[in-house]
Amino acid sequence: MTYPTISARAQRFMLWWSYLGMVVFGVAYAFLIKLVPLNPATDTAAQVAAFYQENSMSIRIGAVICSWFSAFAIPVYVVLAAQCSRLEKGVPVWSMLQFGGGMMMTMFLVLPPLFWGTAAFSPDRAPEITLLMHELGNLTLTTTDQYFIFNMVPIAYLALSRRDHPLNPFPRWYGYFVIWAALMFELGAFAFVPRTGPFAWNGLFVFWFPFCIFGVWQTITLVVMLKAIRRQ
């Protein structure tokens, strides 16, 4: 059986493009927008307005940089879809689902800096309006659960069900890791309920676990894909 070939150079470029974009985005988010971790959900409108007044220019510059890099995940999802499609016969429905889920998920990294930048754009407006934009940005970031599942389930399924396929780029442990990561990301939706504790938007299970796991997943995916491309 013959299998379609994919440019190794293009795949490597996309993987590194995505990874470096994540790093730049993370640096701008942490040190310019200054919301790592997010401010407590118990902050009053006056406290939130004061934060944006004190950091207005820094947040707006951070929003500029994040606007350039916030869709950083798109290239890695293209590579994953291309690799997954080689494991299917006929119409690659699992690969299409993975690609679609990944593309939709990127919106929830693009939108928060837009909301934070808007909150900082007119820092002298009514504090309640700034609070609304702040809450919208924070909840958009932390409740990013709507599309992750459609991106990660196909990867896990193909990794585990095609273990004997000669072109399978995914080690078995990677499939289980993706399942675990997907379940952890789903905890983010709890941010709508409490304002304090581990399930608040700055808590252990809603902010720190998904924040760290996403970076680890991107790093592991980079390593796994580079090894697979070299082997192929």
Coordinates of N, CA and C in Angstrom, one line a residue:
M1 N 0.8 -1.2 0.0 CA 0.0 0.0 0.0 C 0.9 1.2 0.0
T2 N 0.5 2.2 -0.8 CA 1.2 3.5 -0.8 C 0.5 4.5 0.0
Y3 N 1.3 5.4 0.7 CA 0.7 6.4 1.5 C 1.1 7.8 1.0
P4 N 0.2 8.8 1.2 CA 0.6 10.1 0.7 C 1.8 10.7 1.5
T5 N 2.6 11.4 0.8 CA 3.8 12.0 1.5 C 3.4 13.4 1.9
I6 N 4.0 13.8 3.0 CA 3.9 15.2 3.4 C 5.2 15.8 3.6
S7 N 5.4 17.1 3.2 CA 6.7 17.7 3.3 C 7.2 17.8 4.8
A8 N 8.3 17.1 5.1 CA 8.9 17.1 6.4 C 9.3 18.5 6.8
R9 N 9.9 19.3 5.9 CA 10.3 20.6 6.2 C 9.1 21.5 6.6
A10 N 8.0 21.4 5.8 CA 6.9 22.2 6.1 C 6.3 21.9 7.5
Q11 N 6.3 20.6 7.8 CA 5.7 20.2 9.1 C 6.6 20.7 10.2
R12 N 7.9 20.6 10.1 CA 8.8 21.1 11.1 C 8.7 22.6 11.3
F13 N 8.6 23.3 10.2 CA 8.4 24.8 10.3 C 7.1 25.1 11.0
M14 N 6.0 24.4 10.7 CA 4.7 24.7 11.4 C 4.8 24.4 12.8
L15 N 5.4 23.3 13.2 CA 5.5 22.9 14.6 C 6.3 24.0 15.4
W16 N 7.4 24.4 14.9 CA 8.2 25.4 15.6 C 7.6 26.8 15.6
W17 N 6.9 27.1 14.5 CA 6.1 28.4 14.4 C 5.1 28.4 15.5
S18 N 4.4 27.3 15.7 CA 3.3 27.3 16.7 C 3.9 27.4 18.1
Y19 N 5.0 26.6 18.3 CA 5.6 26.6 19.6 C 6.2 27.9 20.1
L20 N 6.9 28.6 19.1 CA 7.5 29.9 19.5 C 6.4 30.9 19.6
G21 N 5.3 30.8 18.8 CA 4.2 31.7 19.0 C 3.6 31.6 20.4
M22 N 3.5 30.3 20.9 CA 2.9 30.1 22.2 C 3.8 30.8 23.3
V23 N 5.1 30.7 23.1 CA 6.1 31.3 24.1 C 5.9 32.8 24.1
V24 N 5.9 33.4 22.9 CA 5.7 34.9 22.9 C 4.4 35.3 23.5
F25 N 3.4 34.6 23.1 CA 2.0 34.9 23.7 C 2.1 34.8 25.2
G26 N 2.7 33.8 25.7 CA 2.7 33.6 27.2 C 3.5 34.7 27.9
V27 N 4.6 35.1 27.3 CA 5.4 36.2 27.9 C 4.6 37.5 27.9
A28 N 4.0 37.8 26.8 CA 3.2 39.0 26.7 C 2.0 39.0 27.7
Y29 N 1.4 37.9 27.8 CA 0.3 37.7 28.7 C 0.7 37.9 30.2
A30 N 1.8 37.2 30.5 CA 2.3 37.2 31.9 C 2.9 38.5 32.3
F31 N 3.7 39.2 31.5 CA 4.5 40.3 31.9 C 4.0 41.6 31.4
L32 N 3.1 41.7 30.4 CA 2.5 42.9 29.9 C 1.1 43.1 30.3
I33 N 0.3 42.0 30.1 CA -1.1 42.1 30.5 C -1.2 41.8 32.0
K34 N -0.3 41.1 32.6 CA -0.1 40.9 34.0 C -1.3 40.2 34.7
L35 N -1.8 39.2 34.0 CA -2.9 38.5 34.6 C -2.6 37.0 34.8
V36 N -1.4 36.7 35.2 CA -1.0 35.4 35.6 C -0.5 35.5 37.0
P37 N -1.4 34.9 38.0 CA -2.7 34.4 37.7 C -3.7 35.5 37.6
L38 N -5.0 35.2 37.2 CA -6.0 36.2 37.1 C -6.3 36.8 38.5
N39 N -6.7 38.1 38.4 CA -7.1 38.8 39.6 C -8.2 38.0 40.3
P40 N -8.3 38.1 41.6 CA -9.4 37.4 42.3 C -10.8 37.8 41.8
A41 N -11.7 36.8 41.7 CA -13.0 37.1 41.2 C -13.8 37.9 42.2
T42 N -13.3 38.1 43.4 CA -14.0 38.9 44.4 C -13.7 40.3 44.3
D43 N -12.8 40.7 43.4 CA -12.4 42.2 43.3 C -13.6 43.0 42.9
T44 N -13.7 44.2 43.5 CA -14.8 45.1 43.2 C -14.6 45.8 41.9
A45 N -15.6 46.4 41.4 CA -15.5 47.2 40.2 C -14.4 48.3 40.3
A46 N -14.3 48.9 41.5 CA -13.3 49.9 41.7 C -11.9 49.4 41.7
Q47 N -11.7 48.2 42.3 CA -10.4 47.5 42.3 C -10.0 47.1 40.9
V48 N -10.9 46.6 40.1 CA -10.6 46.2 38.7 C -10.3 47.4 37.9
A49 N -11.1 48.5 38.0 CA -10.8 49.7 37.3 C -9.5 50.3 37.6
A50 N -9.1 50.2 38.9 CA -7.8 50.7 39.3 C -6.7 49.9 38.7
F51 N -6.8 48.6 38.6 CA -5.8 47.8 37.9 C -5.6 48.2 36.5
Y52 N -6.7 48.4 35.8 CA -6.5 48.8 34.3 C -6.0 50.2 34.2
Q53 N -6.3 51.1 35.1 CA -5.8 52.5 35.1 C -4.3 52.5 35.3
E54 N -3.9 51.7 36.3 CA -2.4 51.6 36.6 C -1.6 50.9 35.5
N55 N -2.2 50.0 34.8 CA -1.4 49.2 33.8 C -2.0 49.4 32.4
S56 N -2.6 50.6 32.1 CA -3.3 50.8 30.8 C -2.4 50.6 29.7
M57 N -1.2 51.3 29.6 CA -0.3 51.2 28.5 C 0.3 49.8 28.4
S58 N 0.7 49.2 29.5 CA 1.3 47.9 29.4 C 0.3 46.8 28.9
I59 N -0.9 46.9 29.3 CA -2.0 45.9 28.9 C -2.2 46.1 27.4
R60 N -2.3 47.4 26.9 CA -2.6 47.6 25.5 C -1.4 47.1 24.6
I61 N -0.2 47.3 25.1 CA 0.9 46.8 24.3 C 0.9 45.3 24.3
G62 N 0.6 44.7 25.5 CA 0.4 43.2 25.5 C -0.6 42.7 24.6
A63 N -1.7 43.5 24.5 CA -2.8 43.1 23.6 C -2.4 43.1 22.2
V64 N -1.5 44.1 21.8 CA -1.0 44.2 20.5 C -0.2 42.9 20.2
I65 N 0.7 42.6 21.0 CA 1.6 41.4 20.8 C 0.8 40.1 20.8
C66 N -0.2 40.0 21.7 CA -1.0 38.8 21.7 C -1.9 38.7 20.5
S67 N -2.3 39.9 19.9 CA -3.1 39.9 18.7 C -2.3 39.3 17.6
W68 N -1.0 39.4 17.6 CA -0.1 38.9 16.5 C 0.1 37.4 16.7
F69 N 0.0 36.9 17.9 CA 0.4 35.5 18.2 C -0.6 34.6 18.8
S70 N -1.8 35.2 19.1 CA -2.8 34.4 19.9 C -3.4 33.2 19.1
A71 N -3.3 33.2 17.8 CA -3.7 32.1 17.0 C -2.6 31.1 16.8
F72 N -1.6 31.1 17.7 CA -0.4 30.3 17.5 C -0.7 28.8 17.3
A73 N -1.8 28.3 17.8 CA -2.0 26.8 17.8 C -2.4 26.3 16.4
I74 N -2.8 27.2 15.5 CA -3.3 26.7 14.2 C -2.3 25.9 13.4
P75 N -1.0 26.2 13.3 CA -0.1 25.4 12.6 C 0.1 24.0 13.1
V76 N 0.1 23.8 14.5 CA 0.3 22.5 15.0 C -1.0 21.6 14.8
Y77 N -2.2 22.3 14.7 CA -3.3 21.5 14.4 C -3.4 21.0 13.0
V78 N -2.8 21.8 12.1 CA -2.7 21.4 10.7 C -1.8 20.2 10.6
V79 N -0.6 20.2 11.3 CA 0.3 19.1 11.2 C -0.4 17.8 11.8
L80 N -1.1 18.0 13.0 CA -1.8 16.9 13.6 C -2.8 16.3 12.7
A81 N -3.6 17.1 12.0 CA -4.6 16.7 11.1 C -4.0 15.9 9.9
A82 N -2.9 16.4 9.4 CA -2.2 15.8 8.3 C -1.7 14.4 8.7
Q83 N -1.1 14.3 9.9 CA -0.7 13.0 10.4 C -1.8 12.0 10.7
C84 N -2.9 12.6 11.3 CA -4.0 11.7 11.6 C -4.6 11.1 10.3
S85 N -4.7 12.0 9.2 CA -5.4 11.5 8.0 C -4.7 10.4 7.4
R86 N -3.4 10.2 7.6 CA -2.6 9.0 7.1 C -3.0 7.7 7.7
L87 N -3.7 7.8 8.8 CA -4.1 6.6 9.6 C -5.5 6.1 9.2
E88 N -6.2 6.9 8.4 CA -7.6 6.6 8.0 C -7.8 6.1 6.6
K89 N -8.8 5.4 6.3 CA -9.2 5.0 5.0 C -10.4 5.8 4.5
G90 N -10.4 6.1 3.2 CA -11.5 6.9 2.7 C -11.5 8.3 3.2
V91 N -12.7 8.8 3.5 CA -12.8 10.2 4.0 C -12.3 10.2 5.4
P92 N -11.3 11.1 5.7 CA -10.7 11.0 7.1 C -11.6 11.8 8.1
V93 N -12.7 11.2 8.5 CA -13.6 11.9 9.3 C -13.0 12.3 10.7
W94 N -12.2 11.4 11.3 CA -11.6 11.7 12.6 C -10.6 12.9 12.5
S95 N -9.9 12.9 11.4 CA -8.9 14.0 11.1 C -9.7 15.3 10.9
M96 N -10.8 15.3 10.2 CA -11.6 16.5 10.0 C -12.1 17.0 11.3
L97 N -12.6 16.1 12.2 CA -13.1 16.5 13.5 C -12.0 17.1 14.3
Q98 N -10.8 16.5 14.3 CA -9.7 17.0 15.0 C -9.3 18.4 14.5
F99 N -9.3 18.6 13.3 CA -8.9 19.9 12.7 C -9.9 20.9 13.0
G100 N -11.2 20.6 12.8 CA -12.3 21.6 13.1 C -12.3 22.0 14.6
G101 N -12.1 21.0 15.5 CA -12.1 21.3 16.9 C -10.9 22.2 17.3
G102 N -9.8 21.9 16.7 CA -8.6 22.8 16.9 C -8.8 24.2 16.4
M103 N -9.3 24.3 15.2 CA -9.5 25.7 14.7 C -10.5 26.5 15.5
M104 N -11.5 25.9 16.0 CA -12.5 26.6 16.8 C -11.9 26.9 18.2
M105 N -11.1 26.0 18.7 CA -10.5 26.3 20.0 C -9.7 27.5 20.0
T106 N -9.0 27.8 18.9 CA -8.1 29.0 18.9 C -8.8 30.3 19.2
M107 N -10.1 30.3 18.9 CA -10.8 31.6 19.1 C -10.8 32.0 20.6
F108 N -10.7 31.0 21.5 CA -10.8 31.3 22.9 C -9.4 31.7 23.5
L109 N -8.4 31.7 22.6 CA -7.1 32.4 23.0 C -7.0 33.7 22.3
V110 N -7.7 33.9 21.2 CA -7.7 35.2 20.5 C -8.5 36.2 21.2
L111 N -9.7 35.8 21.7 CA -10.6 36.8 22.3 C -10.2 37.4 23.6
P112 N -9.7 36.7 24.6 CA -9.4 37.3 25.9 C -8.5 38.6 25.8
P113 N -7.3 38.5 25.0 CA -6.5 39.8 24.9 C -7.3 40.9 24.3
L114 N -8.2 40.6 23.4 CA -9.1 41.6 22.8 C -10.0 42.3 23.9
F115 N -10.5 41.5 24.8 CA -11.4 42.1 25.8 C -10.5 42.8 26.8
W116 N -9.4 42.3 27.2 CA -8.5 43.0 28.2 C -8.0 44.3 27.6
G117 N -7.6 44.3 26.3 CA -7.1 45.5 25.7 C -8.2 46.5 25.6
T118 N -9.5 46.1 25.4 CA -10.6 47.0 25.3 C -10.8 47.6 26.7
A119 N -10.7 46.8 27.7 CA -10.9 47.3 29.1 C -9.9 48.4 29.4
A120 N -8.6 48.2 28.9 CA -7.6 49.2 29.2 C -7.6 50.4 28.3
F121 N -8.3 50.3 27.2 CA -8.3 51.3 26.2 C -8.9 52.7 26.7
S122 N -9.9 52.6 27.5 CA -10.5 53.8 28.0 C -10.6 53.6 29.6
P123 N -9.5 53.7 30.3 CA -9.5 53.4 31.7 C -10.3 54.3 32.6
D124 N -10.7 55.4 32.1 CA -11.5 56.4 32.9 C -13.0 56.2 32.7
R125 N -13.4 55.2 32.0 CA -14.9 54.9 31.9 C -15.5 54.5 33.2
A126 N -16.8 54.2 33.2 CA -17.4 53.7 34.4 C -16.8 52.4 34.9
P127 N -16.4 52.3 36.1 CA -15.8 51.0 36.6 C -16.6 49.8 36.3
E128 N -17.9 49.9 36.3 CA -18.8 48.7 36.1 C -18.6 48.2 34.6
I129 N -18.4 49.1 33.7 CA -18.2 48.6 32.3 C -16.8 47.9 32.2
T130 N -15.8 48.5 32.8 CA -14.5 47.9 32.8 C -14.5 46.5 33.5
L131 N -15.3 46.4 34.6 CA -15.5 45.1 35.2 C -16.1 44.1 34.3
L132 N -17.1 44.5 33.5 CA -17.8 43.6 32.6 C -16.8 43.1 31.6
M133 N -15.9 44.0 31.0 CA -15.0 43.5 30.0 C -13.9 42.6 30.6
H134 N -13.5 42.9 31.8 CA -12.6 42.1 32.6 C -13.1 40.7 32.8
E135 N -14.3 40.6 33.3 CA -15.0 39.3 33.5 C -15.1 38.5 32.3
L136 N -15.5 39.2 31.2 CA -15.7 38.5 29.9 C -14.4 38.0 29.4
G137 N -13.3 38.7 29.5 CA -12.0 38.2 29.1 C -11.5 37.0 30.0
N138 N -11.7 37.1 31.3 CA -11.3 36.0 32.2 C -12.1 34.8 32.0
L139 N -13.4 34.9 31.9 CA -14.2 33.7 31.7 C -14.1 33.1 30.3
T140 N -13.8 33.9 29.3 CA -13.6 33.4 28.0 C -12.3 32.5 28.0
L141 N -11.3 33.0 28.7 CA -10.0 32.2 28.8 C -10.2 30.9 29.6
T142 N -10.8 31.0 30.7 CA -10.8 29.8 31.6 C -11.8 28.8 31.3
T143 N -12.9 29.2 30.6 CA -14.0 28.2 30.3 C -13.8 27.7 28.8
T144 N -12.6 27.6 28.4 CA -12.3 27.2 27.0 C -12.5 25.7 26.9
D145 N -13.7 25.2 27.0 CA -13.9 23.7 27.0 C -14.7 23.3 25.8
Q146 N -15.3 24.2 25.1 CA -16.3 23.9 24.1 C -15.8 23.0 23.0
Y147 N -14.5 23.2 22.6 CA -14.0 22.6 21.4 C -12.8 21.7 21.7
F148 N -12.2 21.8 22.8 CA -11.0 21.0 23.1 C -11.3 19.5 22.9
I149 N -12.5 19.1 23.4 CA -12.9 17.7 23.3 C -12.9 17.1 21.9
F150 N -13.4 18.0 20.9 CA -13.5 17.5 19.6 C -12.1 17.5 18.9
N151 N -11.1 18.2 19.5 CA -9.8 18.2 19.0 C -9.0 17.0 19.5
M152 N -9.2 16.7 20.8 CA -8.3 15.7 21.4 C -8.8 14.3 21.4
V153 N -10.1 14.1 21.4 CA -10.7 12.7 21.3 C -10.2 12.0 20.0
P154 N -10.3 12.6 18.8 CA -9.8 12.0 17.6 C -8.3 11.6 17.7
I155 N -7.5 12.4 18.3 CA -6.1 12.1 18.4 C -5.9 10.9 19.3
A156 N -6.6 10.9 20.4 CA -6.5 9.7 21.3 C -7.0 8.5 20.7
Y157 N -8.1 8.6 20.0 CA -8.7 7.4 19.3 C -7.8 6.8 18.3
L158 N -7.2 7.6 17.4 CA -6.3 7.1 16.4 C -5.0 6.6 17.0
A159 N -4.5 7.3 18.1 CA -3.3 6.9 18.7 C -3.4 5.5 19.3
L160 N -4.6 5.2 19.8 CA -4.8 3.9 20.5 C -5.4 2.8 19.6
S161 N -6.1 3.2 18.6 CA -6.8 2.2 17.8 C -5.9 1.8 16.5
R162 N -4.9 2.6 16.2 CA -4.0 2.3 15.1 C -2.6 2.0 15.5
R163 N -2.5 1.3 16.7 CA -1.1 1.1 17.2 C -0.2 0.3 16.3
D164 N -0.8 -0.6 15.4 CA 0.0 -1.4 14.6 C 0.2 -0.8 13.2
H165 N -0.4 0.4 13.0 CA -0.3 1.1 11.7 C 1.2 1.5 11.5
P166 N 1.8 1.2 10.3 CA 3.2 1.6 10.1 C 3.5 3.1 10.1
L167 N 2.4 3.9 9.9 CA 2.7 5.4 9.9 C 2.2 6.1 11.2
N168 N 1.7 5.3 12.2 CA 1.2 5.9 13.4 C 2.3 6.7 14.1
P169 N 2.1 8.0 14.2 CA 3.2 8.9 14.8 C 3.0 9.0 16.3
F170 N 1.9 8.4 16.8 CA 1.6 8.6 18.3 C 2.0 7.4 19.1
P171 N 2.9 7.5 20.1 CA 3.1 6.4 21.0 C 1.8 6.1 21.8
R172 N 1.7 4.9 22.3 CA 0.5 4.6 23.0 C 0.3 5.5 24.3
W173 N 1.4 5.8 25.0 CA 1.3 6.6 26.2 C 0.8 8.0 25.8
Y174 N 1.1 8.5 24.6 CA 0.6 9.8 24.2 C -0.9 9.8 24.1
G175 N -1.5 8.8 23.6 CA -3.0 8.7 23.5 C -3.6 8.8 24.9
Y176 N -3.0 8.1 25.9 CA -3.6 8.2 27.3 C -3.3 9.6 27.8
F177 N -2.2 10.2 27.5 CA -1.9 11.5 28.0 C -2.9 12.5 27.5
V178 N -3.3 12.4 26.2 CA -4.2 13.3 25.6 C -5.6 13.2 26.2
I179 N -6.0 11.9 26.6 CA -7.3 11.7 27.3 C -7.3 12.4 28.6
W180 N -6.2 12.2 29.4 CA -6.1 12.9 30.7 C -6.1 14.4 30.6
A181 N -5.4 14.9 29.6 CA -5.4 16.4 29.4 C -6.7 16.9 29.0
A182 N -7.5 16.2 28.2 CA -8.8 16.7 27.8 C -9.7 16.7 29.0
L183 N -9.6 15.7 29.8 CA -10.5 15.7 31.0 C -10.2 16.9 32.0
M184 N -8.9 17.2 32.1 CA -8.5 18.3 33.0 C -8.9 19.6 32.4
F185 N -8.9 19.8 31.1 CA -9.3 21.0 30.5 C -10.8 21.3 30.8
E186 N -11.6 20.2 30.8 CA -13.0 20.3 31.0 C -13.4 20.9 32.4
L187 N -12.4 20.9 33.3 CA -12.7 21.5 34.6 C -12.9 23.0 34.5
G188 N -12.4 23.7 33.5 CA -12.5 25.1 33.3 C -13.9 25.7 33.4
A189 N -14.9 24.9 33.0 CA -16.3 25.4 33.0 C -16.8 25.7 34.4
F190 N -16.2 25.1 35.4 CA -16.6 25.4 36.8 C -16.4 26.9 37.1
A191 N -15.6 27.6 36.4 CA -15.3 29.0 36.7 C -16.5 29.9 36.8
F192 N -17.6 29.4 36.1 CA -18.9 30.2 36.2 C -19.5 30.1 37.5
V193 N -19.1 29.2 38.4 CA -19.9 29.0 39.6 C -19.3 29.7 40.8
P194 N -18.1 29.3 41.3 CA -17.5 29.9 42.6 C -16.7 31.1 42.3
R195 N -16.5 32.0 43.3 CA -15.6 33.1 43.2 C -14.3 32.9 43.9
T196 N -14.3 31.9 44.8 CA -13.1 31.6 45.6 C -12.9 30.1 45.5
G197 N -11.6 29.7 45.9 CA -11.3 28.3 46.0 C -10.7 27.7 44.7
P198 N -10.5 26.4 44.7 CA -9.7 25.8 43.6 C -10.5 25.8 42.3
F199 N -11.8 26.0 42.3 CA -12.6 26.1 41.1 C -13.0 27.5 40.6
A200 N -12.4 28.5 41.3 CA -12.6 29.9 40.9 C -11.7 30.1 39.7
W201 N -11.9 31.2 39.0 CA -11.2 31.4 37.7 C -9.7 31.6 37.9
N202 N -9.2 31.8 39.1 CA -7.8 31.8 39.4 C -7.3 30.7 40.3
G203 N -8.2 29.7 40.4 CA -7.9 28.6 41.3 C -7.0 27.5 40.7
L204 N -6.7 26.5 41.5 CA -5.8 25.4 41.1 C -6.4 24.6 39.9
F205 N -7.6 24.2 40.0 CA -8.2 23.3 39.0 C -8.7 24.0 37.7
V206 N -9.0 25.3 37.8 CA -9.6 26.0 36.7 C -8.5 26.8 36.0
F207 N -7.5 27.4 36.7 CA -6.5 28.2 36.1 C -5.2 27.5 36.0
W208 N -4.6 27.1 37.1 CA -3.2 26.6 37.1 C -3.1 25.2 36.4
F209 N -4.0 24.3 36.6 CA -3.9 23.0 36.0 C -4.0 23.1 34.4
P210 N -5.1 23.7 33.9 CA -5.2 23.9 32.5 C -4.0 24.7 31.9
F211 N -3.6 25.8 32.6 CA -2.6 26.6 32.1 C -1.3 25.9 31.9
C212 N -0.9 25.1 32.9 CA 0.4 24.3 32.9 C 0.2 23.1 31.9
I213 N -0.9 22.4 32.0 CA -1.1 21.2 31.1 C -1.1 21.6 29.7
F214 N -1.6 22.7 29.3 CA -1.6 23.1 27.9 C -0.2 23.4 27.4
G215 N 0.6 24.0 28.2 CA 2.0 24.2 27.8 C 2.8 22.9 27.7
V216 N 2.5 22.0 28.7 CA 3.1 20.6 28.6 C 2.7 19.9 27.4
W217 N 1.4 19.9 27.1 CA 0.8 19.2 25.9 C 1.5 19.8 24.7
Q218 N 1.6 21.1 24.5 CA 2.2 21.6 23.3 C 3.7 21.2 23.2
T219 N 4.4 21.1 24.4 CA 5.8 20.7 24.3 C 5.9 19.2 24.0
I220 N 5.1 18.4 24.6 CA 5.2 17.0 24.3 C 4.8 16.7 22.9
T221 N 3.8 17.4 22.4 CA 3.3 17.2 21.0 C 4.4 17.6 20.0
L222 N 5.1 18.7 20.3 CA 6.3 19.1 19.5 C 7.3 18.0 19.4
V223 N 7.7 17.4 20.6 CA 8.7 16.4 20.6 C 8.2 15.1 19.9
V224 N 7.0 14.7 20.1 CA 6.5 13.5 19.5 C 6.4 13.6 18.0
M225 N 5.9 14.8 17.5 CA 5.8 15.0 16.1 C 7.1 15.1 15.4
L226 N 8.1 15.8 16.0 CA 9.4 15.9 15.4 C 10.1 14.5 15.3
K227 N 9.9 13.7 16.3 CA 10.4 12.3 16.3 C 9.8 11.5 15.2
A228 N 8.4 11.6 15.1 CA 7.7 10.9 14.0 C 8.1 11.3 12.6
I229 N 8.3 12.6 12.4 CA 8.6 13.1 11.1 C 10.0 12.6 10.7
R230 N 10.9 12.6 11.7 CA 12.3 12.1 11.4 C 12.3 10.6 11.1
R231 N 11.4 9.9 11.8 CA 11.3 8.4 11.5 C 10.7 8.2 10.2
Q232 N 9.7 9.0 9.8 CA 9.0 8.8 8.5 C 9.9 9.1 7.3

